[in-house]
Amino acid sequence: MGELDSAFIQDIEHRPNLKSTEPVNDGIPTIDLSALTLADTHKLASEIGLACQEWGFFQIINHGVPLDLQRKVEKVAREFFELPSEEKRKVRRNEVNPLGYYESEHTKNVRDWKELFDFLVKDKIMIPASPETDDKELRTITNQWPQYPPEFREVFQEYAKEVEKLAFKLLELIALSLGLPENRFSGYFNGQTTSIRINYYPPCPFPHLALGVGRHKDAGVLTILAQDDVAGLQVKRKSDGEWITVKPTPNAYIVNVGDVFQVWSNEKYQSVEHRVVVNTVKERLSIPFFVQPGPHVMVKPVVELLNGENRPKYKEYNWGKFFVNRSRSDFKKLKVENIQIEHLKTVNQEK
């Protein structure tokens, strides 16, 4: 079997307990969006709000994304990852353009056991040239699309439009759940940095040492995750800190709150740590849709949710600068911990 490259080896306290990776739907709510066609939108918003508060995660069914399109997307994604390495590397991303294929990403400075492909929902966007506060320069990043499979771009662009519609529907429901107007968050998505990632996890001979993705929280607003029938996603349960392996529900999406919503809601809804375990037998495919604001957006607690007893828990920060800073660690180990929203806590909230 050989030895595992040390770059993949997790510290002992972060290695998975393979005895407890049996998938369960232990409490993670499943929400039926077909109720949207009925009158009771506020009841649905309430269910979603409770899920955001108690878990930070929920599954949705009857979400409106066509099943045949979901199948097409999975087929095309698998065909891409089956290509020879030299073909995939023709669209390999780098530190100048963080879009495209990549096979050596790091999470928390440990290499992930996976390959991936990233692209933007909008074909190109302007982002800050650097994370430095006083640097006002902007640069354009543009999707790069593989030549094979030939339908890759068309299928994924169609998919992006469908999931984007779903994302805005969820944003409206979450706004209502917070007692806000349903369109309260829509203005933050002009020039949005929303992206899609395709994760491919090959079988791993050392699943007790490595992770497909190490423990992390998502930096954006929401994540809408499609996955195949192979379990791998683990969520850290808020009530007791246990890692729960999420059982895949056919045709469902898994939705989780990101750090931006944690700040917007002033911690009423908190992003939750999650990770991906791997196995020795089966490959796994997952496709997260990362809902992210425009680079100009200043992220801070929503003023309508604040009062004398509920003061802002975070300093205002620019999403574009934060986004650029966070993406640096995808390529190499950093000498310092990557920026987290915890670093932006207001003084009176620091422990």
Tab-separated table of C-alpha atoms in Angstrom:
chain	number	residue	atom	x	y	z
A	1	MET	CA	0.000	0.000	0.000
A	2	GLY	CA	2.975	2.305	0.530
A	3	GLU	CA	2.960	5.452	2.605
A	4	LEU	CA	0.822	8.566	2.515
A	5	ASP	CA	2.510	11.841	1.560
A	6	SER	CA	2.822	13.798	4.808
A	7	ALA	CA	1.125	16.827	3.164
A	8	PHE	CA	-2.202	14.934	3.429
A	9	ILE	CA	-1.902	13.790	7.049
A	10	GLN	CA	-4.232	15.478	9.513
A	11	ASP	CA	-3.145	16.236	13.074
A	12	ILE	CA	-4.258	13.451	15.408
A	13	GLU	CA	-7.119	15.452	16.938
A	14	HIS	CA	-8.624	16.151	13.486
A	15	ARG	CA	-8.460	12.633	12.032
A	16	PRO	CA	-11.825	10.972	11.401
A	17	ASN	CA	-13.108	8.195	13.627
A	18	LEU	CA	-13.985	5.612	10.977
A	19	LYS	CA	-16.229	3.747	13.425
A	20	SER	CA	-18.611	6.714	13.491
A	21	THR	CA	-18.819	7.557	9.774
A	22	GLU	CA	-22.073	5.642	9.225
A	23	PRO	CA	-24.465	8.156	7.581
A	24	VAL	CA	-27.500	9.316	9.511
A	25	ASN	CA	-30.079	12.047	9.120
A	26	ASP	CA	-29.944	12.584	12.837
A	27	GLY	CA	-32.036	15.683	13.292
A	28	ILE	CA	-30.862	17.652	10.255
A	29	PRO	CA	-34.177	19.085	9.010
A	30	THR	CA	-35.545	18.238	5.551
A	31	ILE	CA	-37.687	21.041	4.157
A	32	ASP	CA	-40.142	20.595	1.289
A	33	LEU	CA	-40.090	23.668	-0.930
A	34	SER	CA	-43.201	22.600	-2.838
A	35	ALA	CA	-45.068	24.383	-0.025
A	36	LEU	CA	-43.981	27.597	-1.762
A	37	THR	CA	-46.743	27.036	-4.264
A	38	LEU	CA	-49.221	27.190	-1.370
A	39	ALA	CA	-50.183	30.227	0.656
A	40	ASP	CA	-48.052	29.498	3.708
A	41	THR	CA	-44.707	31.067	2.757
A	42	HIS	CA	-44.230	32.427	6.280
A	43	LYS	CA	-44.584	28.941	7.816
A	44	LEU	CA	-41.885	27.706	5.441
A	45	ALA	CA	-39.675	30.684	6.299
A	46	SER	CA	-40.157	29.842	9.961
A	47	GLU	CA	-39.036	26.221	9.431
A	48	ILE	CA	-35.939	27.410	7.590
A	49	GLY	CA	-35.178	29.952	10.319
A	50	LEU	CA	-35.365	27.262	13.007
A	51	ALA	CA	-33.033	25.005	10.974
A	52	CYS	CA	-30.552	27.873	10.528
A	53	GLN	CA	-30.629	28.572	14.258
A	54	GLU	CA	-30.401	25.009	15.568
A	55	TRP	CA	-28.184	23.360	12.937
A	56	GLY	CA	-26.851	25.901	10.437
A	57	PHE	CA	-27.672	23.126	7.910
A	58	PHE	CA	-30.816	21.734	6.299
A	59	GLN	CA	-31.839	19.639	3.289
A	60	ILE	CA	-34.371	20.769	0.700
A	61	ILE	CA	-36.564	18.645	-1.557
A	62	ASN	CA	-38.933	19.659	-4.383
A	63	HIS	CA	-36.625	22.611	-5.031
A	64	GLY	CA	-37.463	23.142	-8.710
A	65	VAL	CA	-34.089	22.329	-10.305
A	66	PRO	CA	-34.944	19.842	-13.109
A	67	LEU	CA	-33.920	16.266	-12.355
A	68	ASP	CA	-32.710	15.620	-15.913
A	69	LEU	CA	-30.399	18.637	-15.635
A	70	GLN	CA	-29.016	17.344	-12.318
A	71	ARG	CA	-28.269	13.993	-14.012
A	72	LYS	CA	-26.624	15.701	-17.001
A	73	VAL	CA	-24.402	17.758	-14.719
A	74	GLU	CA	-23.225	14.684	-12.816
A	75	LYS	CA	-22.499	12.782	-16.056
A	76	VAL	CA	-20.478	15.639	-17.586
A	77	ALA	CA	-18.560	16.216	-14.340
A	78	ARG	CA	-17.535	12.555	-14.128
A	79	GLU	CA	-16.440	12.589	-17.783
A	80	PHE	CA	-14.202	15.581	-17.083
A	81	PHE	CA	-12.446	13.980	-14.102
A	82	GLU	CA	-11.936	10.754	-16.079
A	83	LEU	CA	-9.801	12.660	-18.610
A	84	PRO	CA	-6.013	12.190	-18.574
A	85	SER	CA	-4.158	14.545	-16.216
A	86	GLU	CA	-2.478	16.432	-19.074
A	87	GLU	CA	-5.909	17.284	-20.552
A	88	LYS	CA	-7.315	18.516	-17.218
A	89	ARG	CA	-4.196	20.597	-16.592
A	90	LYS	CA	-4.812	22.592	-19.762
A	91	VAL	CA	-7.364	24.509	-17.648
A	92	ARG	CA	-5.402	24.382	-14.384
A	93	ARG	CA	-5.894	27.370	-12.147
A	94	ASN	CA	-3.075	29.393	-10.564
A	95	GLU	CA	-2.529	32.318	-8.191
A	96	VAL	CA	-3.295	34.828	-10.956
A	97	ASN	CA	-6.531	33.141	-12.069
A	98	PRO	CA	-8.159	31.099	-9.267
A	99	LEU	CA	-10.662	29.490	-11.679
A	100	GLY	CA	-10.418	26.104	-13.355
A	101	TYR	CA	-8.984	22.702	-12.477
A	102	TYR	CA	-6.854	22.051	-9.408
A	103	GLU	CA	-5.540	18.946	-7.664
A	104	SER	CA	-3.562	20.192	-4.650
A	105	GLU	CA	-5.779	22.472	-2.585
A	106	HIS	CA	-5.079	23.054	1.102
A	107	THR	CA	-7.581	23.520	3.935
A	108	LYS	CA	-6.134	24.700	7.273
A	109	ASN	CA	-2.685	24.197	5.706
A	110	VAL	CA	-3.242	20.450	5.091
A	111	ARG	CA	-3.669	19.113	1.568
A	112	ASP	CA	-7.151	17.822	0.661
A	113	TRP	CA	-7.629	14.368	-0.900
A	114	LYS	CA	-9.517	15.567	-3.974
A	115	GLU	CA	-9.504	17.169	-7.402
A	116	LEU	CA	-11.753	20.119	-8.205
A	117	PHE	CA	-12.952	22.518	-10.867
A	118	ASP	CA	-14.105	26.087	-10.047
A	119	PHE	CA	-16.080	28.548	-12.156
A	120	LEU	CA	-18.095	31.724	-11.669
A	121	VAL	CA	-21.838	32.009	-12.213
A	122	LYS	CA	-21.052	35.232	-14.120
A	123	ASP	CA	-18.340	34.516	-16.708
A	124	LYS	CA	-15.978	37.192	-15.413
A	125	ILE	CA	-15.842	39.583	-12.465
A	126	MET	CA	-13.728	42.419	-11.108
A	127	ILE	CA	-12.063	41.767	-7.745
A	128	PRO	CA	-9.420	43.615	-5.708
A	129	ALA	CA	-5.876	43.034	-6.974
A	130	SER	CA	-4.676	42.361	-3.418
A	131	PRO	CA	-6.045	42.011	0.126
A	132	GLU	CA	-4.196	45.147	1.266
A	133	THR	CA	-6.640	47.803	2.523
A	134	ASP	CA	-4.966	50.777	0.826
A	135	ASP	CA	-4.559	49.050	-2.564
A	136	LYS	CA	-7.452	50.310	-4.743
A	137	GLU	CA	-6.416	48.426	-7.890
A	138	LEU	CA	-8.883	45.949	-9.393
A	139	ARG	CA	-8.314	42.978	-11.669
A	140	THR	CA	-10.584	40.817	-13.800
A	141	ILE	CA	-10.847	37.069	-13.329
A	142	THR	CA	-12.462	35.023	-16.080
A	143	ASN	CA	-13.769	31.469	-16.311
A	144	GLN	CA	-11.665	29.022	-18.270
A	145	TRP	CA	-13.612	26.158	-19.773
A	146	PRO	CA	-12.294	22.722	-20.770
A	147	GLN	CA	-12.449	21.596	-24.388
A	148	TYR	CA	-13.708	18.168	-23.285
A	149	PRO	CA	-16.375	17.073	-22.669
A	150	PRO	CA	-17.611	19.422	-25.431
A	151	GLU	CA	-20.949	20.143	-23.680
A	152	PHE	CA	-19.311	20.978	-20.309
A	153	ARG	CA	-19.710	24.755	-20.531
A	154	GLU	CA	-23.268	24.721	-21.879
A	155	VAL	CA	-24.541	22.210	-19.312
A	156	PHE	CA	-22.966	23.966	-16.342
A	157	GLN	CA	-24.084	27.439	-17.415
A	158	GLU	CA	-27.660	26.169	-17.684
A	159	TYR	CA	-27.290	24.554	-14.257
A	160	ALA	CA	-25.905	27.779	-12.756
A	161	LYS	CA	-29.009	29.708	-13.897
A	162	GLU	CA	-31.365	27.173	-12.305
A	163	VAL	CA	-29.562	27.013	-8.954
A	164	GLU	CA	-29.225	30.811	-8.906
A	165	LYS	CA	-33.042	31.052	-9.043
A	166	LEU	CA	-33.233	28.648	-6.102
A	167	ALA	CA	-30.607	30.674	-4.201
A	168	PHE	CA	-32.611	33.892	-4.463
A	169	LYS	CA	-35.757	32.060	-3.357
A	170	LEU	CA	-33.882	30.849	-0.244
A	171	LEU	CA	-32.505	34.331	0.452
A	172	GLU	CA	-36.066	35.678	0.437
A	173	LEU	CA	-37.261	32.983	2.841
A	174	ILE	CA	-34.345	33.568	5.213
A	175	ALA	CA	-34.987	37.317	5.134
A	176	LEU	CA	-38.630	36.672	6.106
A	177	SER	CA	-37.481	34.315	8.875
A	178	LEU	CA	-35.510	37.217	10.382
A	179	GLY	CA	-38.548	39.499	10.229
A	180	LEU	CA	-37.120	41.474	7.295
A	181	PRO	CA	-38.648	42.313	3.881
A	182	GLU	CA	-38.142	39.402	1.485
A	183	ASN	CA	-35.937	41.482	-0.855
A	184	ARG	CA	-33.710	42.783	1.985
A	185	PHE	CA	-30.556	41.006	0.747
A	186	SER	CA	-31.051	41.198	-3.036
A	187	GLY	CA	-29.080	44.450	-3.452
A	188	TYR	CA	-25.872	42.830	-2.237
A	189	PHE	CA	-25.507	40.654	-5.337
A	190	ASN	CA	-24.741	43.192	-8.069
A	191	GLY	CA	-21.468	41.959	-9.589
A	192	GLN	CA	-21.788	38.868	-7.388
A	193	THR	CA	-18.784	36.578	-6.837
A	194	THR	CA	-21.057	33.513	-6.630
A	195	SER	CA	-19.282	30.394	-7.874
A	196	ILE	CA	-19.698	26.673	-8.422
A	197	ARG	CA	-17.157	24.039	-7.475
A	198	ILE	CA	-17.090	20.433	-8.655
A	199	ASN	CA	-15.339	18.187	-6.127
A	200	TYR	CA	-14.056	14.744	-7.111
A	201	TYR	CA	-12.868	12.508	-4.262
A	202	PRO	CA	-11.019	9.393	-5.486
A	203	PRO	CA	-10.808	6.322	-3.233
A	204	CYS	CA	-8.162	6.841	-0.553
A	205	PRO	CA	-6.035	3.993	0.902
A	206	PHE	CA	-5.584	5.972	4.147
A	207	PRO	CA	-9.049	7.274	5.136
A	208	HIS	CA	-8.044	7.265	8.823
A	209	LEU	CA	-5.263	9.817	8.164
A	210	ALA	CA	-6.544	12.097	5.369
A	211	LEU	CA	-9.700	14.088	4.650
A	212	GLY	CA	-11.351	14.990	1.358
A	213	VAL	CA	-11.733	18.499	2.785
A	214	GLY	CA	-10.493	19.442	6.241
A	215	ARG	CA	-12.691	21.086	8.864
A	216	HIS	CA	-13.806	24.565	7.804
A	217	LYS	CA	-16.695	27.028	7.674
A	218	ASP	CA	-17.885	28.571	4.412
A	219	ALA	CA	-16.965	32.226	4.066
A	220	GLY	CA	-19.896	33.321	1.891
A	221	VAL	CA	-23.651	33.794	2.339
A	222	LEU	CA	-25.115	30.338	1.650
A	223	THR	CA	-23.889	27.062	0.164
A	224	ILE	CA	-26.278	24.871	-1.843
A	225	LEU	CA	-24.705	21.419	-2.191
A	226	ALA	CA	-25.543	18.631	-4.616
A	227	GLN	CA	-23.934	15.256	-3.874
A	228	ASP	CA	-24.068	11.754	-5.289
A	229	ASP	CA	-25.178	8.702	-3.292
A	230	VAL	CA	-21.814	8.171	-1.549
A	231	ALA	CA	-21.792	9.616	1.972
A	232	GLY	CA	-18.861	11.808	2.968
A	233	LEU	CA	-20.054	15.164	4.292
A	234	GLN	CA	-19.759	15.501	8.064
A	235	VAL	CA	-21.353	18.338	10.042
A	236	LYS	CA	-20.273	19.330	13.547
A	237	ARG	CA	-23.472	19.164	15.580
A	238	LYS	CA	-23.991	22.409	17.503
A	239	SER	CA	-25.559	20.740	20.537
A	240	ASP	CA	-22.587	18.522	21.473
A	241	GLY	CA	-19.747	19.063	18.940
A	242	GLU	CA	-20.078	15.522	17.522
A	243	TRP	CA	-19.304	14.918	13.833
A	244	ILE	CA	-22.475	13.701	12.078
A	245	THR	CA	-22.185	12.036	8.642
A	246	VAL	CA	-25.038	13.316	6.478
A	247	LYS	CA	-26.981	10.601	4.685
A	248	PRO	CA	-27.500	11.545	1.013
A	249	THR	CA	-31.157	12.057	0.105
A	250	PRO	CA	-31.832	11.382	-3.606
A	251	ASN	CA	-32.257	14.620	-5.645
A	252	ALA	CA	-32.083	16.812	-2.522
A	253	TYR	CA	-29.781	19.755	-1.855
A	254	ILE	CA	-27.978	20.363	1.412
A	255	VAL	CA	-27.967	24.056	2.369
A	256	ASN	CA	-25.756	25.679	4.961
A	257	VAL	CA	-25.374	29.180	6.350
A	258	GLY	CA	-22.037	30.883	5.641
A	259	ASP	CA	-20.006	33.406	7.607
A	260	VAL	CA	-21.584	36.408	5.848
A	261	PHE	CA	-25.025	35.404	7.120
A	262	GLN	CA	-23.544	34.914	10.583
A	263	VAL	CA	-22.444	38.557	10.479
A	264	TRP	CA	-25.629	39.878	8.792
A	265	SER	CA	-27.792	38.165	11.438
A	266	ASN	CA	-25.420	39.253	14.231
A	267	GLU	CA	-24.983	35.568	15.149
A	268	LYS	CA	-28.641	34.590	15.273
A	269	TYR	CA	-27.740	32.210	12.439
A	270	GLN	CA	-24.232	30.785	12.750
A	271	SER	CA	-22.084	29.049	10.174
A	272	VAL	CA	-21.090	25.554	11.263
A	273	GLU	CA	-17.876	23.619	10.843
A	274	HIS	CA	-17.983	20.741	8.386
A	275	ARG	CA	-15.549	18.412	6.604
A	276	VAL	CA	-15.464	15.517	4.128
A	277	VAL	CA	-14.325	11.977	4.923
A	278	VAL	CA	-13.053	9.622	2.223
A	279	ASN	CA	-13.157	5.856	1.811
A	280	THR	CA	-11.037	3.071	0.283
A	281	VAL	CA	-13.630	1.793	-2.195
A	282	LYS	CA	-15.805	4.416	-3.864
A	283	GLU	CA	-15.166	7.708	-5.589
A	284	ARG	CA	-17.471	10.564	-4.596
A	285	LEU	CA	-18.746	13.626	-6.439
A	286	SER	CA	-20.193	16.780	-4.891
A	287	ILE	CA	-21.100	20.149	-6.411
A	288	PRO	CA	-21.408	23.118	-4.040
A	289	PHE	CA	-22.930	26.392	-5.252
A	290	PHE	CA	-21.372	29.191	-3.180
A	291	VAL	CA	-23.709	32.192	-2.906
A	292	GLN	CA	-21.414	35.221	-2.492
A	293	PRO	CA	-21.976	39.012	-2.680
A	294	GLY	CA	-20.409	41.577	-4.971
A	295	PRO	CA	-16.782	42.519	-4.188
A	296	HIS	CA	-17.787	46.103	-3.284
A	297	VAL	CA	-20.152	44.972	-0.493
A	298	MET	CA	-19.305	46.034	3.059
A	299	VAL	CA	-20.389	43.182	5.335
A	300	LYS	CA	-21.807	44.155	8.731
A	301	PRO	CA	-24.760	43.255	10.981
A	302	VAL	CA	-28.095	44.300	9.465
A	303	VAL	CA	-29.158	47.509	11.205
A	304	GLU	CA	-32.822	46.467	11.595
A	305	LEU	CA	-31.731	43.539	13.809
A	306	LEU	CA	-29.740	45.707	16.211
A	307	ASN	CA	-30.884	47.458	19.377
A	308	GLY	CA	-29.556	48.387	22.808
A	309	GLU	CA	-29.476	44.737	23.911
A	310	ASN	CA	-28.238	43.385	20.590
A	311	ARG	CA	-25.176	45.431	19.692
A	312	PRO	CA	-23.005	44.718	16.607
A	313	LYS	CA	-20.750	41.719	17.236
A	314	TYR	CA	-18.558	42.283	14.151
A	315	LYS	CA	-16.585	45.107	12.626
A	316	GLU	CA	-17.534	46.027	9.080
A	317	TYR	CA	-15.351	44.421	6.383
A	318	ASN	CA	-15.107	44.529	2.606
A	319	TRP	CA	-16.140	41.234	0.994
A	320	GLY	CA	-13.797	41.607	-2.019
A	321	LYS	CA	-10.705	42.063	0.177
A	322	PHE	CA	-11.793	39.205	2.438
A	323	PHE	CA	-12.424	36.957	-0.599
A	324	VAL	CA	-8.960	37.645	-2.048
A	325	ASN	CA	-7.268	37.122	1.319
A	326	ARG	CA	-9.029	33.791	1.886
A	327	SER	CA	-8.134	32.396	-1.539
A	328	ARG	CA	-4.366	32.777	-0.991
A	329	SER	CA	-4.120	29.648	1.163
A	330	ASP	CA	-5.617	27.373	-1.520
A	331	PHE	CA	-2.222	27.079	-3.160
A	332	LYS	CA	0.359	26.842	-0.375
A	333	LYS	CA	0.900	26.740	3.338
A	334	LEU	CA	0.760	30.112	5.025
A	335	LYS	CA	2.904	31.161	7.958
A	336	VAL	CA	-0.170	32.485	9.741
A	337	GLU	CA	-3.753	31.255	10.092
A	338	ASN	CA	-6.007	32.318	7.242
A	339	ILE	CA	-8.327	35.248	8.061
A	340	GLN	CA	-11.579	34.236	9.758
A	341	ILE	CA	-14.591	36.308	10.798
A	342	GLU	CA	-13.588	35.638	14.422
A	343	HIS	CA	-10.720	38.063	13.781
A	344	LEU	CA	-13.344	40.755	13.053
A	345	LYS	CA	-15.239	40.504	16.343
A	346	THR	CA	-15.928	43.851	17.978
A	347	VAL	CA	-13.839	44.582	21.072
A	348	ASN	CA	-16.741	44.223	23.507
A	349	GLN	CA	-17.444	40.731	22.111
A	350	GLU	CA	-13.904	39.364	22.268
A	351	LYS	CA	-13.229	36.732	24.871
